[in-house]
Amino acid sequence: MRRPFIIDCDTGTDDALMLAAAVYHDDLDIRAVTSCNGNVGEPIVANNNINLLEYFGVKIPVARGAKRPLYDRPVNEGACHGASGLGDVVIPEAKNGLVSDVIASELIYQIAVEEKGELEILVTGPMTNLALAIVQHADLPGLIKKLWFMGGAIDGGNMNNSSEFNIWVDPIAAHIVLTSGIADMTMVGLDVTMKAVMTEEDIAELRTVGTPAADFAAAMLNFMITHAEERGEGAVMHDALALGAALDPDCMTYRSCVMDVEWQGAYTAGRTCLVNRERPEMGPNIRAAVTVDTPRFRRWLVDAISKSAGRQ
Ligand code: RIB
Ligand code: CA
C-alpha cells in the first residue's frame, strides 16, 4: 500500500541512520526530505541530506528550511554530532542532488494538498518547518493523515532535567504543532529512545551487506560508540525509533494523553507536559510511546538498512 511521506530532519548522526532505514522501504513514497536547523546549522543539514540521498542511490527532492527556531535559542553547532553533523564519517559530495526550489514549509503544504489528506510526516528535529507551514496555511492540519515525531519525554530530558533537544530548540513550534488539531500524532520520546541502543554485533552484521548505505550505517554506529564518552551517549537511535513507530509499530507500546509544550517558562521552556487536568478539551491529542522491545527494534533496523542490497 503506497504511503506518501515527508521526512523533516536536522541531519545529524541518528537522522542519517533513520534515512538509511527509510529510503528502501517498499511502501514509503518519500515525496521530500526537508531540512531544519537543529543538530547543526540548516545549510549543513541540507547538504547532508542531499549527499546522503545520492550516496544511498535514491532520487528524493531535498528542500531547504528554517535557519533558526521561532523561539530565541542559539543555533546549535554540532554538539554531539560533530561540526559536519555526521561525526567523523565522510561521504562524497553529491554531483546530481535533487534540490527543491520551494522552501520546506511551502513544500510541505503543496505536497499535503496534492496527496489529498493521505500524507504522513515524520519529524526528527525541531518542529520549526511544520509550525511555519501550519501558521501560513490554516487548512494544513486537516490534510495530514499522521504525524510521527521524535521529541520530548513523558518523564526526563537531555537538555536539562525536563526538556528534550528537539522540543527545547523550538518550544513555540512544538506548541503550535501539538495544539494544531492534527488528528493522529505519535510521540517517540526519550522514555523509549534511550533504550533503542545498537551494538557492535549490529555493526558486524551491517558490514556483511556490502552496500554504501550499510557501510555508512556501520561507520556511523562505530563513531557513535567509540565517541560515546565525549558525546554523552552511545549509539542511541532516537530518530530511527520514530521511523520504527511508523513502519514497525508493535515494537513499542503507547499511551494516549493530553499533551502541550511549555514555551513561556524561563527554565521550563521545551518541556512536554501532560495537561489532561488543565486542558481536558484538547485531547487526548498524542499517542506517546512508553515501552520498546529493543531486540525487535535492532533486528528491524538492521533489516531495513540491509534492504539496500536489493537496490544495487
Ligand atoms: O534528543 C534527541 C534528538 O535531538 C534527535 O533527533 C537528535 O538527532 C537530535 O536532533
Ligand atoms: Ca534529529
Short mmCIF file of C-alpha atoms and ligand atoms in Angstrom, two decimals:
data_model
loop_
_atom_site.label_atom_id
_atom_site.label_comp_id
_atom_site.label_asym_id
_atom_site.label_seq_id
_atom_site.Cartn_x
_atom_site.Cartn_y
_atom_site.Cartn_z
CA MET A 1 0.00 0.00 0.00
CA ARG A 2 1.57 3.32 -1.06
CA ARG A 3 2.21 5.67 1.86
CA PRO A 4 3.02 9.25 0.78
CA PHE A 5 5.60 10.54 3.26
CA ILE A 6 7.68 13.61 4.09
CA ILE A 7 10.70 13.40 6.39
CA ASP A 8 11.68 16.65 8.13
CA CYS A 9 15.02 16.35 9.90
CA ASP A 10 18.13 18.06 11.28
CA THR A 11 20.65 15.58 9.91
CA GLY A 12 22.78 14.67 12.38
CA THR A 13 24.11 11.23 13.06
CA ASP A 14 20.91 9.48 14.10
CA ASP A 15 18.83 11.30 11.48
CA ALA A 16 21.22 9.88 8.86
CA LEU A 17 20.71 6.34 10.15
CA MET A 18 16.93 6.91 10.07
CA LEU A 19 17.21 7.98 6.41
CA ALA A 20 19.23 4.86 5.58
CA ALA A 21 16.37 2.78 7.01
CA ALA A 22 13.57 4.77 5.36
CA VAL A 23 14.64 5.07 1.73
CA TYR A 24 14.44 1.36 0.82
CA HIS A 25 11.02 0.64 2.34
CA ASP A 26 8.69 -0.63 -0.41
CA ASP A 27 5.52 1.09 0.86
CA LEU A 28 7.02 4.54 1.52
CA ASP A 29 6.71 7.09 -1.25
CA ILE A 30 9.03 9.71 0.27
CA ARG A 31 7.95 12.85 -1.55
CA ALA A 32 10.61 15.06 0.05
CA VAL A 33 13.22 15.36 2.76
CA THR A 34 13.01 18.81 4.32
CA SER A 35 15.88 20.38 6.28
CA CYS A 36 15.79 22.26 9.56
CA ASN A 37 18.29 23.96 11.85
CA GLY A 38 18.98 21.74 14.83
CA ASN A 39 21.96 19.45 15.41
CA VAL A 40 23.92 21.72 13.08
CA GLY A 41 23.01 24.80 11.06
CA GLU A 42 20.40 24.32 8.31
CA PRO A 43 22.81 24.75 5.37
CA ILE A 44 24.90 21.84 6.68
CA VAL A 45 21.75 19.80 7.37
CA ALA A 46 20.50 20.36 3.81
CA ASN A 47 23.91 19.47 2.37
CA ASN A 48 24.00 16.28 4.44
CA ASN A 49 20.53 15.32 3.18
CA ILE A 50 21.50 15.94 -0.46
CA ASN A 51 24.76 14.00 -0.18
CA LEU A 52 23.27 11.10 1.80
CA LEU A 53 20.34 10.51 -0.58
CA GLU A 54 22.61 10.45 -3.61
CA TYR A 55 25.08 8.19 -1.77
CA PHE A 56 22.20 5.83 -0.91
CA GLY A 57 21.30 5.75 -4.61
CA VAL A 58 17.81 7.25 -4.33
CA LYS A 59 16.27 10.27 -6.05
CA ILE A 60 14.25 12.20 -3.44
CA PRO A 61 13.96 16.01 -3.50
CA VAL A 62 15.58 17.89 -0.63
CA ALA A 63 14.16 21.24 0.50
CA ARG A 64 15.99 23.89 2.43
CA GLY A 65 14.24 25.14 5.55
CA ALA A 66 14.34 27.14 8.73
CA LYS A 67 17.71 28.72 9.52
CA ARG A 68 16.72 29.36 13.16
CA PRO A 69 13.88 28.45 15.52
CA LEU A 70 10.81 30.62 16.14
CA TYR A 71 11.95 30.68 19.75
CA ASP A 72 15.08 32.65 20.63
CA ARG A 73 17.55 29.76 21.00
CA PRO A 74 21.20 29.68 19.79
CA VAL A 75 21.97 27.83 16.54
CA ASN A 76 23.42 24.53 17.71
CA GLU A 77 26.82 23.88 16.13
CA GLY A 78 27.30 20.15 16.19
CA ALA A 79 27.19 19.41 19.89
CA CYS A 80 27.34 15.63 19.84
CA HIS A 81 27.20 15.17 16.07
CA GLY A 82 30.46 16.92 15.14
CA ALA A 83 30.82 20.06 13.04
CA SER A 84 29.66 18.23 9.89
CA GLY A 85 26.70 16.67 11.68
CA LEU A 86 27.94 13.22 10.59
CA GLY A 87 30.65 12.67 13.17
CA ASP A 88 33.89 11.52 11.59
CA VAL A 89 32.17 9.85 8.63
CA VAL A 90 32.90 11.42 5.24
CA ILE A 91 30.77 10.75 2.16
CA PRO A 92 31.19 12.16 -1.38
CA GLU A 93 29.63 15.50 -2.30
CA ALA A 94 26.55 14.86 -4.46
CA LYS A 95 27.03 15.51 -8.20
CA ASN A 96 23.34 15.42 -9.19
CA GLY A 97 21.49 16.11 -5.95
CA LEU A 98 17.76 16.85 -6.27
CA VAL A 99 17.26 20.23 -4.59
CA SER A 100 13.76 21.70 -4.48
CA ASP A 101 13.40 25.37 -5.34
CA VAL A 102 10.48 25.53 -2.87
CA ILE A 103 11.23 26.28 0.79
CA ALA A 104 10.41 23.48 3.24
CA SER A 105 7.28 24.96 4.84
CA GLU A 106 5.72 25.67 1.45
CA LEU A 107 6.71 22.30 0.00
CA ILE A 108 5.11 20.53 2.97
CA TYR A 109 1.83 22.33 2.22
CA GLN A 110 2.00 21.80 -1.54
CA ILE A 111 2.52 18.05 -1.13
CA ALA A 112 -0.18 17.82 1.54
CA VAL A 113 -2.65 19.37 -0.91
CA GLU A 114 -1.50 17.05 -3.73
CA GLU A 115 -1.90 13.96 -1.50
CA LYS A 116 -5.48 14.92 -0.58
CA GLY A 117 -5.28 14.03 3.13
CA GLU A 118 -3.13 10.88 2.76
CA LEU A 119 0.22 12.49 3.63
CA GLU A 120 2.21 11.22 6.62
CA ILE A 121 5.00 13.34 8.09
CA LEU A 122 7.96 12.21 10.22
CA VAL A 123 9.76 14.99 12.12
CA THR A 124 13.07 14.10 13.75
CA GLY A 125 14.37 17.57 14.54
CA PRO A 126 12.92 20.82 15.84
CA MET A 127 9.40 21.43 14.51
CA THR A 128 10.07 24.86 13.01
CA ASN A 129 9.27 23.98 9.36
CA LEU A 130 5.97 22.25 10.16
CA ALA A 131 4.93 25.05 12.52
CA LEU A 132 5.65 27.66 9.83
CA ALA A 133 3.57 25.66 7.34
CA ILE A 134 0.68 25.46 9.82
CA VAL A 135 0.67 29.19 10.62
CA GLN A 136 0.77 30.02 6.90
CA HIS A 137 -1.95 27.51 5.91
CA ALA A 138 -4.84 27.05 8.36
CA ASP A 139 -6.14 24.04 6.38
CA LEU A 140 -2.87 22.07 6.66
CA PRO A 141 -3.63 20.16 9.91
CA GLY A 142 -6.73 18.66 8.26
CA LEU A 143 -4.60 17.46 5.33
CA ILE A 144 -2.09 15.48 7.44
CA LYS A 145 -3.15 11.86 7.94
CA LYS A 146 -0.49 11.03 10.54
CA LEU A 147 2.37 12.84 12.27
CA TRP A 148 5.20 10.83 13.79
CA PHE A 149 7.84 12.73 15.73
CA MET A 150 10.95 12.13 17.78
CA GLY A 151 10.85 14.59 20.61
CA GLY A 152 10.01 15.28 24.21
CA ALA A 153 9.55 12.84 27.07
CA ILE A 154 6.80 11.96 29.48
CA ASP A 155 9.50 11.97 32.12
CA GLY A 156 13.03 13.43 31.84
CA GLY A 157 15.14 15.42 29.44
CA ASN A 158 18.56 15.63 27.80
CA MET A 159 18.97 19.43 27.68
CA ASN A 160 18.01 19.78 31.35
CA ASN A 161 16.01 17.64 33.72
CA SER A 162 12.76 18.19 31.81
CA SER A 163 13.40 19.14 28.18
CA GLU A 164 14.47 17.06 25.19
CA PHE A 165 16.65 18.71 22.46
CA ASN A 166 14.20 18.84 19.51
CA ILE A 167 11.46 20.43 21.61
CA TRP A 168 13.92 22.57 23.61
CA VAL A 169 15.34 24.19 20.46
CA ASP A 170 11.91 25.39 19.35
CA PRO A 171 9.24 25.06 22.04
CA ILE A 172 6.93 27.57 20.35
CA ALA A 173 6.97 25.48 17.15
CA ALA A 174 6.21 22.33 19.11
CA HIS A 175 3.34 24.07 20.93
CA ILE A 176 1.89 25.20 17.57
CA VAL A 177 2.10 21.67 16.15
CA LEU A 178 0.77 19.80 19.20
CA THR A 179 -2.23 22.16 19.50
CA SER A 180 -2.89 22.39 15.74
CA GLY A 181 -5.59 19.73 15.59
CA ILE A 182 -3.67 17.16 13.52
CA ALA A 183 -5.84 14.10 14.12
CA ASP A 184 -3.20 11.40 14.62
CA MET A 185 0.10 12.29 16.33
CA THR A 186 2.57 9.76 17.73
CA MET A 187 5.37 10.95 20.01
CA VAL A 188 8.53 8.87 20.34
CA GLY A 189 10.33 10.47 23.24
CA LEU A 190 13.34 9.83 25.41
CA ASP A 191 11.31 7.42 27.56
CA VAL A 192 11.82 4.82 24.79
CA THR A 193 14.61 6.18 22.56
CA MET A 194 17.22 5.97 25.32
CA LYS A 195 16.62 2.20 25.29
CA ALA A 196 16.97 1.89 21.49
CA VAL A 197 20.73 1.30 21.50
CA MET A 198 22.66 -0.50 18.75
CA THR A 199 25.68 -2.71 19.44
CA GLU A 200 28.98 -3.92 17.96
CA GLU A 201 27.06 -7.03 16.88
CA ASP A 202 24.80 -4.88 14.71
CA ILE A 203 27.83 -3.15 13.21
CA ALA A 204 29.39 -6.50 12.35
CA GLU A 205 26.19 -7.64 10.62
CA LEU A 206 25.86 -4.40 8.64
CA ARG A 207 29.45 -4.81 7.45
CA THR A 208 28.49 -8.05 5.70
CA VAL A 209 25.84 -6.40 3.49
CA GLY A 210 28.22 -4.66 1.07
CA THR A 211 26.23 -1.56 0.09
CA PRO A 212 27.00 2.16 0.55
CA ALA A 213 24.05 2.54 2.95
CA ALA A 214 25.06 -0.41 5.13
CA ASP A 215 28.73 0.58 5.11
CA PHE A 216 27.74 4.14 6.06
CA ALA A 217 25.49 2.88 8.84
CA ALA A 218 28.26 0.67 10.24
CA ALA A 219 30.71 3.59 10.17
CA MET A 220 28.19 5.94 11.80
CA LEU A 221 27.36 3.47 14.57
CA ASN A 222 31.07 2.90 15.12
CA PHE A 223 31.59 6.67 15.52
CA MET A 224 28.71 6.89 18.00
CA ILE A 225 30.02 4.00 20.09
CA THR A 226 33.71 4.96 20.05
CA HIS A 227 32.89 8.59 20.93
CA ALA A 228 30.19 7.79 23.48
CA GLU A 229 32.01 9.40 26.38
CA GLU A 230 32.54 12.81 24.74
CA ARG A 231 29.09 12.70 23.09
CA GLY A 232 27.29 11.86 26.29
CA GLU A 233 25.54 8.88 24.73
CA GLY A 234 26.37 5.87 22.57
CA ALA A 235 24.55 4.50 19.51
CA VAL A 236 21.14 5.71 20.65
CA MET A 237 18.67 5.52 17.75
CA HIS A 238 16.35 8.39 18.68
CA ASP A 239 15.23 9.14 15.11
CA ALA A 240 15.26 5.62 13.67
CA LEU A 241 12.94 4.56 16.51
CA ALA A 242 10.48 7.29 15.49
CA LEU A 243 10.56 5.79 11.97
CA GLY A 244 10.07 2.40 13.61
CA ALA A 245 6.81 3.67 15.13
CA ALA A 246 5.56 4.24 11.59
CA LEU A 247 6.94 1.07 9.99
CA ASP A 248 7.00 -1.48 12.84
CA PRO A 249 4.56 -0.01 15.39
CA ASP A 250 4.36 -3.16 17.51
CA CYS A 251 7.98 -2.74 18.58
CA MET A 252 6.61 -0.30 21.15
CA THR A 253 3.56 0.20 23.38
CA TYR A 254 1.79 3.53 23.65
CA ARG A 255 -0.49 5.55 25.90
CA SER A 256 -2.94 8.24 24.83
CA CYS A 257 -2.51 11.54 26.58
CA VAL A 258 -3.34 15.22 26.52
CA MET A 259 -0.05 16.95 25.86
CA ASP A 260 1.12 20.51 25.29
CA VAL A 261 4.55 22.17 25.38
CA GLU A 262 5.68 24.73 27.92
CA TRP A 263 7.22 27.61 25.92
CA GLN A 264 6.98 30.54 28.30
CA GLY A 265 8.93 29.41 31.37
CA ALA A 266 12.41 30.84 31.77
CA TYR A 267 13.69 27.43 32.86
CA THR A 268 10.95 25.07 31.65
CA ALA A 269 10.53 26.15 28.01
CA GLY A 270 10.73 22.95 25.93
CA ARG A 271 9.08 20.64 28.42
CA THR A 272 6.37 18.32 27.05
CA CYS A 273 3.62 18.45 29.66
CA LEU A 274 0.69 16.14 30.40
CA VAL A 275 -2.20 18.60 30.71
CA ASN A 276 -5.27 16.38 30.97
CA ARG A 277 -6.41 18.23 34.13
CA GLU A 278 -5.58 21.70 32.83
CA ARG A 279 -6.75 21.27 29.21
CA PRO A 280 -9.21 18.34 29.07
CA GLU A 281 -10.82 19.86 25.97
CA MET A 282 -7.58 19.34 23.99
CA GLY A 283 -7.37 15.67 23.97
CA PRO A 284 -6.24 13.11 24.04
CA ASN A 285 -4.14 14.57 21.22
CA ILE A 286 -0.97 12.47 21.47
CA ARG A 287 -0.18 8.75 21.44
CA ALA A 288 3.11 8.58 23.35
CA ALA A 289 5.40 5.56 23.17
CA VAL A 290 6.07 4.20 26.64
CA THR A 291 7.92 0.87 26.22
CA VAL A 292 10.15 -0.57 23.49
CA ASP A 293 11.16 -4.13 22.55
CA THR A 294 14.83 -3.29 21.95
CA PRO A 295 15.90 -6.63 20.39
CA ARG A 296 12.96 -6.44 17.96
CA PHE A 297 13.84 -2.82 17.07
CA ARG A 298 17.52 -3.62 16.50
CA ARG A 299 16.55 -6.53 14.23
CA TRP A 300 14.12 -4.30 12.32
CA LEU A 301 16.69 -1.50 11.82
CA VAL A 302 19.45 -3.80 10.55
CA ASP A 303 16.97 -5.50 8.20
CA ALA A 304 15.63 -2.14 6.94
CA ILE A 305 19.12 -0.87 6.05
CA SER A 306 20.05 -4.27 4.60
CA LYS A 307 17.22 -3.83 2.08
CA SER A 308 19.77 -1.63 0.25
CA ALA A 309 21.27 -4.88 -1.08
CA GLY A 310 18.18 -5.36 -3.21
CA ARG A 311 18.64 -1.91 -4.75
CA GLN A 312 22.17 -2.39 -6.06
O1 RIB B 1 17.14 14.45 21.62
C1 RIB B 1 17.48 13.66 20.51
C2 RIB B 1 17.13 14.36 19.22
O2 RIB B 1 17.90 15.55 19.11
C3 RIB B 1 17.47 13.55 17.96
O3 RIB B 1 16.54 13.84 16.96
C4 RIB B 1 18.84 14.04 17.58
O4 RIB B 1 19.09 13.91 16.17
C5 RIB B 1 18.72 15.49 17.94
O5 RIB B 1 18.06 16.15 16.87
CA CA B 2 17.35 14.64 14.79
#
